[in-house]
mmCIF file of C-alpha atoms and ligand atoms in Angstrom:
data_model
loop_
_atom_site.group_PDB
_atom_site.id
_atom_site.type_symbol
_atom_site.label_atom_id
_atom_site.label_comp_id
_atom_site.label_asym_id
_atom_site.label_seq_id
_atom_site.Cartn_x
_atom_site.Cartn_y
_atom_site.Cartn_z
ATOM 1 C CA MET A 1 0.000 0.000 0.000
ATOM 2 C CA SER A 2 1.459 3.346 -0.915
ATOM 3 C CA GLU A 3 1.443 6.313 1.416
ATOM 4 C CA LYS A 4 0.196 9.801 0.788
ATOM 5 C CA GLY A 5 2.700 12.424 -0.241
ATOM 6 C CA HIS A 6 4.456 10.186 -2.714
ATOM 7 C CA ILE A 7 5.670 11.185 -6.106
ATOM 8 C CA PRO A 8 4.678 8.762 -8.871
ATOM 9 C CA SER A 9 7.449 6.677 -10.381
ATOM 10 C CA HIS A 10 5.624 6.097 -13.666
ATOM 11 C CA ILE A 11 3.417 8.704 -15.355
ATOM 12 C CA ALA A 12 1.438 7.961 -18.526
ATOM 13 C CA ILE A 13 -0.067 10.778 -20.578
ATOM 14 C CA ILE A 14 -2.873 10.871 -23.152
ATOM 15 C CA MET A 15 -1.711 13.951 -25.047
ATOM 16 C CA ASP A 16 -5.047 15.134 -26.392
ATOM 17 C CA GLY A 17 -6.494 18.427 -27.662
ATOM 18 C CA ASN A 18 -3.987 19.453 -30.342
ATOM 19 C CA GLY A 19 -6.729 19.912 -32.943
ATOM 20 C CA ARG A 20 -8.963 21.970 -30.642
ATOM 21 C CA TRP A 21 -6.011 24.134 -29.591
ATOM 22 C CA ALA A 22 -5.372 24.952 -33.261
ATOM 23 C CA ARG A 23 -9.026 25.446 -34.172
ATOM 24 C CA ARG A 24 -9.518 27.971 -31.384
ATOM 25 C CA ARG A 25 -6.703 30.011 -32.863
ATOM 26 C CA GLY A 26 -7.949 29.725 -36.417
ATOM 27 C CA PHE A 27 -5.013 27.491 -37.398
ATOM 28 C CA ALA A 28 -4.937 24.202 -39.281
ATOM 29 C CA ARG A 29 -4.897 21.092 -37.035
ATOM 30 C CA PHE A 30 -1.288 20.460 -37.980
ATOM 31 C CA ARG A 31 -0.179 23.607 -36.151
ATOM 32 C CA GLY A 32 -1.580 22.060 -32.973
ATOM 33 C CA HIS A 33 0.422 18.882 -33.444
ATOM 34 C CA ARG A 34 3.549 20.905 -34.073
ATOM 35 C CA ALA A 35 3.006 23.018 -30.954
ATOM 36 C CA GLY A 36 2.393 19.784 -29.014
ATOM 37 C CA ALA A 37 5.923 18.642 -29.784
ATOM 38 C CA GLU A 38 7.208 21.515 -27.630
ATOM 39 C CA SER A 39 5.118 20.236 -24.697
ATOM 40 C CA VAL A 40 6.665 16.795 -25.167
ATOM 41 C CA ARG A 41 10.118 18.334 -24.877
ATOM 42 C CA GLU A 42 9.319 20.369 -21.748
ATOM 43 C CA ILE A 43 7.434 17.618 -19.909
ATOM 44 C CA THR A 44 10.067 14.990 -20.711
ATOM 45 C CA ARG A 45 12.784 17.289 -19.380
ATOM 46 C CA GLU A 46 10.800 17.998 -16.191
ATOM 47 C CA CYS A 47 10.027 14.344 -15.535
ATOM 48 C CA ALA A 48 13.668 13.367 -16.039
ATOM 49 C CA LYS A 49 14.690 16.101 -13.597
ATOM 50 C CA LYS A 50 12.317 14.655 -11.029
ATOM 51 C CA HIS A 51 13.980 11.243 -11.463
ATOM 52 C CA LEU A 52 10.831 9.497 -12.571
ATOM 53 C CA LYS A 53 11.401 5.900 -13.524
ATOM 54 C CA GLN A 54 9.235 6.107 -16.620
ATOM 55 C CA LEU A 55 7.167 8.498 -18.711
ATOM 56 C CA THR A 56 4.842 6.882 -21.251
ATOM 57 C CA LEU A 57 3.328 9.108 -23.939
ATOM 58 C CA TYR A 58 0.352 8.153 -26.119
ATOM 59 C CA ALA A 59 1.533 9.579 -29.428
ATOM 60 C CA PHE A 60 -0.498 7.614 -32.008
ATOM 61 C CA SER A 61 -3.282 5.149 -31.393
ATOM 62 C CA GLN A 62 -4.271 2.228 -33.542
ATOM 63 C CA GLU A 63 -7.560 4.026 -34.123
ATOM 64 C CA ASN A 64 -5.807 7.193 -35.346
ATOM 65 C CA TRP A 65 -5.377 5.517 -38.776
ATOM 66 C CA LYS A 66 -9.040 6.498 -39.285
ATOM 67 C CA ARG A 67 -7.944 10.129 -39.749
ATOM 68 C CA PRO A 68 -7.438 11.740 -43.183
ATOM 69 C CA GLN A 69 -4.277 10.473 -44.883
ATOM 70 C CA ARG A 70 -2.881 13.999 -44.988
ATOM 71 C CA GLU A 71 -3.051 14.352 -41.201
ATOM 72 C CA ILE A 72 -1.513 10.892 -40.716
ATOM 73 C CA ASN A 73 1.380 11.806 -43.030
ATOM 74 C CA LEU A 74 2.014 15.006 -41.113
ATOM 75 C CA LEU A 75 1.939 13.182 -37.775
ATOM 76 C CA MET A 76 4.433 10.597 -39.075
ATOM 77 C CA LYS A 77 6.691 13.365 -40.364
ATOM 78 C CA LEU A 78 6.582 15.117 -36.961
ATOM 79 C CA LEU A 79 7.376 11.855 -35.210
ATOM 80 C CA LYS A 80 10.322 11.220 -37.494
ATOM 81 C CA ASP A 81 11.644 14.767 -36.982
ATOM 82 C CA PHE A 82 11.285 14.361 -33.218
ATOM 83 C CA LEU A 83 13.267 11.103 -33.238
ATOM 84 C CA ILE A 84 16.084 12.715 -35.199
ATOM 85 C CA LYS A 85 16.179 16.129 -33.518
ATOM 86 C CA GLU A 86 15.784 14.952 -29.926
ATOM 87 C CA ARG A 87 18.308 12.122 -30.156
ATOM 88 C CA LYS A 88 21.099 14.201 -28.674
ATOM 89 C CA GLU A 89 19.009 15.703 -25.871
ATOM 90 C CA ILE A 90 17.656 12.242 -24.967
ATOM 91 C CA ASN A 91 21.166 10.861 -24.774
ATOM 92 C CA ASP A 92 22.635 13.872 -22.945
ATOM 93 C CA ASN A 93 19.954 13.464 -20.284
ATOM 94 C CA ASN A 94 20.685 9.753 -19.803
ATOM 95 C CA ILE A 95 17.149 8.892 -21.010
ATOM 96 C CA ARG A 96 16.393 5.491 -22.541
ATOM 97 C CA LEU A 97 13.881 5.586 -25.378
ATOM 98 C CA THR A 98 11.502 2.651 -25.851
ATOM 99 C CA ALA A 99 8.248 2.083 -27.745
ATOM 100 C CA ILE A 100 5.072 0.063 -27.315
ATOM 101 C CA GLY A 101 2.485 -0.755 -29.979
ATOM 102 C CA ARG A 102 2.525 -2.537 -33.328
ATOM 103 C CA VAL A 103 5.623 -0.648 -34.398
ATOM 104 C CA SER A 104 6.235 -2.893 -37.422
ATOM 105 C CA GLU A 105 3.147 -1.357 -39.080
ATOM 106 C CA LEU A 106 4.591 2.185 -39.002
ATOM 107 C CA PRO A 107 6.160 3.696 -42.159
ATOM 108 C CA GLU A 108 9.637 2.265 -42.694
ATOM 109 C CA ASP A 109 11.479 5.574 -42.409
ATOM 110 C CA VAL A 110 9.887 6.174 -38.998
ATOM 111 C CA GLN A 111 10.797 2.658 -37.875
ATOM 112 C CA LYS A 112 14.376 3.277 -38.944
ATOM 113 C CA GLU A 113 14.781 6.509 -36.959
ATOM 114 C CA LEU A 114 13.068 4.917 -33.969
ATOM 115 C CA ALA A 115 15.483 1.978 -34.068
ATOM 116 C CA ILE A 116 18.499 4.318 -34.265
ATOM 117 C CA THR A 117 17.389 6.405 -31.260
ATOM 118 C CA MET A 118 16.520 3.304 -29.239
ATOM 119 C CA GLU A 119 19.868 1.679 -30.021
ATOM 120 C CA LEU A 120 21.780 4.854 -29.204
ATOM 121 C CA SER A 121 20.093 5.253 -25.823
ATOM 122 C CA LYS A 122 19.739 1.608 -24.825
ATOM 123 C CA ASN A 123 22.453 1.662 -22.152
ATOM 124 C CA ASN A 124 21.247 4.871 -20.523
ATOM 125 C CA THR A 125 20.340 4.410 -16.882
ATOM 126 C CA GLY A 126 18.056 7.390 -16.249
ATOM 127 C CA MET A 127 14.370 7.786 -17.004
ATOM 128 C CA ILE A 128 12.672 5.572 -19.584
ATOM 129 C CA LEU A 129 10.741 7.542 -22.206
ATOM 130 C CA CYS A 130 8.241 5.149 -23.733
ATOM 131 C CA LEU A 131 6.324 6.204 -26.843
ATOM 132 C CA ALA A 132 3.028 4.463 -27.558
ATOM 133 C CA LEU A 133 2.976 4.254 -31.353
ATOM 134 C CA ASN A 134 0.247 2.510 -33.314
ATOM 135 C CA TYR A 135 -0.781 1.407 -29.842
ATOM 136 C CA GLY A 136 -4.081 -0.160 -28.837
ATOM 137 C CA GLY A 137 -4.811 -1.605 -25.399
ATOM 138 C CA ARG A 138 -7.081 -4.309 -26.786
ATOM 139 C CA ALA A 139 -4.537 -5.162 -29.483
ATOM 140 C CA GLU A 140 -1.888 -5.567 -26.786
ATOM 141 C CA ILE A 141 -4.108 -7.982 -24.869
ATOM 142 C CA VAL A 142 -4.729 -9.948 -28.082
ATOM 143 C CA ASP A 143 -0.988 -10.030 -28.869
ATOM 144 C CA VAL A 144 -0.179 -11.262 -25.347
ATOM 145 C CA THR A 145 -2.858 -13.955 -25.621
ATOM 146 C CA ARG A 146 -1.367 -15.173 -28.899
ATOM 147 C CA GLU A 147 2.122 -15.387 -27.379
ATOM 148 C CA ILE A 148 0.889 -17.354 -24.393
ATOM 149 C CA ALA A 149 -1.173 -19.666 -26.622
ATOM 150 C CA LYS A 150 1.988 -20.357 -28.655
ATOM 151 C CA ASP A 151 3.876 -21.266 -25.485
ATOM 152 C CA VAL A 152 1.084 -23.647 -24.485
ATOM 153 C CA ARG A 153 1.071 -25.251 -27.926
ATOM 154 C CA ASN A 154 4.837 -25.709 -27.837
ATOM 155 C CA GLY A 155 4.666 -27.257 -24.390
ATOM 156 C CA LYS A 156 6.626 -24.403 -22.771
ATOM 157 C CA ILE A 157 3.882 -23.808 -20.231
ATOM 158 C CA ASN A 158 0.800 -25.695 -18.999
ATOM 159 C CA LEU A 159 -2.618 -24.139 -19.269
ATOM 160 C CA ASP A 160 -3.160 -24.170 -15.507
ATOM 161 C CA GLU A 161 0.177 -22.448 -14.926
ATOM 162 C CA ILE A 162 -1.020 -19.219 -16.574
ATOM 163 C CA THR A 163 -1.241 -16.435 -14.012
ATOM 164 C CA GLU A 164 -1.449 -12.654 -14.055
ATOM 165 C CA ASP A 165 2.317 -12.742 -13.804
ATOM 166 C CA THR A 166 2.604 -14.837 -16.994
ATOM 167 C CA PHE A 167 0.453 -12.259 -18.724
ATOM 168 C CA LYS A 168 2.569 -9.375 -17.440
ATOM 169 C CA LYS A 169 5.722 -11.020 -18.758
ATOM 170 C CA HIS A 170 4.309 -11.009 -22.293
ATOM 171 C CA LEU A 171 3.238 -7.360 -22.429
ATOM 172 C CA TYR A 172 4.907 -5.118 -25.052
ATOM 173 C CA MET A 173 7.280 -3.928 -22.314
ATOM 174 C CA ARG A 174 7.687 -6.783 -19.887
ATOM 175 C CA ASP A 175 9.586 -4.911 -17.193
ATOM 176 C CA MET A 176 7.317 -1.859 -17.254
ATOM 177 C CA PRO A 177 5.971 -0.852 -13.844
ATOM 178 C CA ASP A 178 2.219 -0.114 -13.887
ATOM 179 C CA PRO A 179 1.597 3.632 -14.272
ATOM 180 C CA ASP A 180 0.945 5.338 -10.934
ATOM 181 C CA LEU A 181 -0.659 8.351 -12.544
ATOM 182 C CA LEU A 182 -2.501 8.742 -15.848
ATOM 183 C CA ILE A 183 -2.902 12.305 -17.098
ATOM 184 C CA ARG A 184 -5.304 13.199 -19.902
ATOM 185 C CA THR A 185 -5.277 16.665 -21.416
ATOM 186 C CA GLY A 186 -8.129 18.147 -23.476
ATOM 187 C CA GLY A 187 -10.798 17.391 -20.893
ATOM 188 C CA ASP A 188 -12.354 14.154 -22.186
ATOM 189 C CA MET A 189 -13.111 11.634 -19.447
ATOM 190 C CA ARG A 190 -12.119 8.460 -21.256
ATOM 191 C CA VAL A 191 -9.120 6.183 -21.689
ATOM 192 C CA SER A 192 -9.366 5.734 -25.491
ATOM 193 C CA ASN A 193 -7.881 2.220 -25.559
ATOM 194 C CA PHE A 194 -4.697 3.191 -23.694
ATOM 195 C CA LEU A 195 -2.885 0.669 -21.459
ATOM 196 C CA LEU A 196 -6.039 -1.233 -20.513
ATOM 197 C CA TRP A 197 -4.261 -3.998 -18.592
ATOM 198 C CA GLU A 198 -1.718 -1.717 -16.962
ATOM 199 C CA ILE A 199 -3.994 1.004 -15.527
ATOM 200 C CA SER A 200 -6.146 -1.237 -13.288
ATOM 201 C CA TYR A 201 -5.092 0.698 -10.184
ATOM 202 C CA THR A 202 -3.679 3.853 -11.734
ATOM 203 C CA GLU A 203 -4.753 7.248 -10.385
ATOM 204 C CA LEU A 204 -6.510 9.330 -13.052
ATOM 205 C CA TRP A 205 -6.129 13.074 -13.527
ATOM 206 C CA VAL A 206 -7.895 14.956 -16.327
ATOM 207 C CA THR A 207 -7.339 18.612 -17.189
ATOM 208 C CA PRO A 208 -9.246 20.764 -19.696
ATOM 209 C CA VAL A 209 -5.905 22.271 -20.766
ATOM 210 C CA CYS A 210 -5.052 21.210 -24.328
ATOM 211 C CA TRP A 211 -1.743 19.425 -24.835
ATOM 212 C CA PRO A 212 0.072 22.286 -26.640
ATOM 213 C CA ASP A 213 -0.578 24.494 -23.570
ATOM 214 C CA PHE A 214 0.470 21.851 -21.038
ATOM 215 C CA ARG A 215 3.534 23.036 -19.169
ATOM 216 C CA LYS A 216 5.561 22.427 -16.014
ATOM 217 C CA ALA A 217 2.995 24.269 -13.846
ATOM 218 C CA HIS A 218 0.218 21.886 -14.955
ATOM 219 C CA LEU A 219 2.414 18.885 -14.243
ATOM 220 C CA GLU A 220 3.070 20.262 -10.749
ATOM 221 C CA GLU A 221 -0.672 20.618 -10.248
ATOM 222 C CA ALA A 222 -1.195 16.964 -11.178
ATOM 223 C CA LEU A 223 1.602 15.854 -8.850
ATOM 224 C CA LYS A 224 0.146 17.869 -5.982
ATOM 225 C CA ASP A 225 -3.219 16.224 -6.488
ATOM 226 C CA TYR A 226 -1.611 12.777 -6.711
ATOM 227 C CA ALA A 227 0.287 13.360 -3.468
ATOM 228 C CA ARG A 228 -3.001 13.973 -1.629
ATOM 229 C CA ARG A 229 -4.515 10.676 -2.675
ATOM 230 C CA GLU A 230 -4.512 7.497 -0.681
ATOM 231 C CA ARG A 231 -4.033 4.385 -2.783
ATOM 232 C CA ARG A 232 -5.656 1.394 -1.168
ATOM 233 C CA PHE A 233 -5.513 -1.264 -3.923
ATOM 234 C CA GLY A 234 -8.678 -2.794 -2.534
ATOM 235 C CA GLY A 235 -7.381 -2.886 1.044
ATOM 236 C CA LEU A 236 -8.335 -0.708 3.963
ATOM 237 C CA ARG A 237 -6.748 2.483 5.180
ATOM 238 C CA GLU A 238 -4.167 1.978 7.851
HETATM 239 C C1 IPE B 301 -4.053 14.481 -29.953
HETATM 240 O O1 IPE B 301 -4.726 15.605 -30.419
HETATM 241 C C2 IPE B 301 -2.991 14.030 -30.909
HETATM 242 C C3 IPE B 301 -3.272 12.735 -31.540
HETATM 243 C C4 IPE B 301 -4.323 12.002 -31.332
HETATM 244 C C5 IPE B 301 -2.258 12.240 -32.466
HETATM 245 P P1 IPE B 301 -6.000 15.497 -31.367
HETATM 246 O O2 IPE B 301 -5.534 15.550 -32.776
HETATM 247 O O3 IPE B 301 -6.806 14.294 -31.040
HETATM 248 O O4 IPE B 301 -6.762 16.818 -30.987
HETATM 249 P P2 IPE B 301 -8.321 17.003 -30.766
HETATM 250 O O5 IPE B 301 -8.760 15.962 -29.787
HETATM 251 O O6 IPE B 301 -8.957 16.818 -32.101
HETATM 252 O O7 IPE B 301 -8.457 18.383 -30.240
HETATM 253 C C1 IPE B 302 -6.157 9.586 -27.893
HETATM 254 O O1 IPE B 302 -6.690 10.716 -28.456
HETATM 255 C C2 IPE B 302 -4.953 9.129 -28.680
HETATM 256 C C3 IPE B 302 -3.753 9.936 -28.549
HETATM 257 C C4 IPE B 302 -3.629 10.969 -27.770
HETATM 258 C C5 IPE B 302 -2.627 9.522 -29.354
HETATM 259 P P1 IPE B 302 -7.867 10.639 -29.549
HETATM 260 O O2 IPE B 302 -8.183 12.026 -29.917
HETATM 261 O O3 IPE B 302 -7.474 9.730 -30.635
HETATM 262 O O4 IPE B 302 -9.035 9.957 -28.700
HETATM 263 P P2 IPE B 302 -10.610 10.046 -28.899
HETATM 264 O O5 IPE B 302 -10.885 9.788 -30.348
HETATM 265 O O6 IPE B 302 -11.022 11.408 -28.496
HETATM 266 O O7 IPE B 302 -11.151 9.004 -27.992
HETATM 267 MG MG1 MG B 303 -8.324 13.980 -29.723
#
């Protein structure tokens, strides 16, 4: 049971509201995505400074392929630019970059830059920055189920030996601690298929602030709120 006053070791963020941010200013949606990249930089830097273990960012969902091709192309271009431009800063800050999601379905040039940045930072010992790319929570559960079924078929494990722990070991990132805090910007009260297995006992915090406006002060506000909460995990207060 965790005590009040704690700082989360793993924060996950649904970075939403880029389109609305742009629309309110009379800009094209793309301008919102571009401005959002600046928030990614600032929040990553802040979280690393606070010695978080992990920051997981929902950057592109499996359902986001439903958007117009033009917007998808621009998002992929921004992602690629981010992976190239931020490589040095990631490395200088001892951050290890990882990714979750069906990465093999991303455009090849994006996959290539992702692989380079991951390889370059793989021995870093500081915060883990995990990007959820072509990620879907249900898809992850399906992928885990397939892996376990394969192990059963090959006689590596018996059916009655499957536990929650077996499941956890087959997740996209097997050594990922469950998020302590899930932040959603843009005000919508939903999880949009993000980390369904992993957020069972995660504390939720939603702000109406759109992602491109999300700054250090908003993060501090979320952390202050988190610190006041008592996590009981189904038990009783002490
Ligand atoms: C989040 O902003 C970014 C992605 C989903 C890639 P949106 O593009 O969803 O912005 P809104 O929700 O339309 O304002
Ligand atoms: C969630 O935002 C996905 C990301 C932030 C990458 P969406 O804008 O796609 O979610 P919905 O459609 O509002 O549920
Ligand atoms: Mg949205």
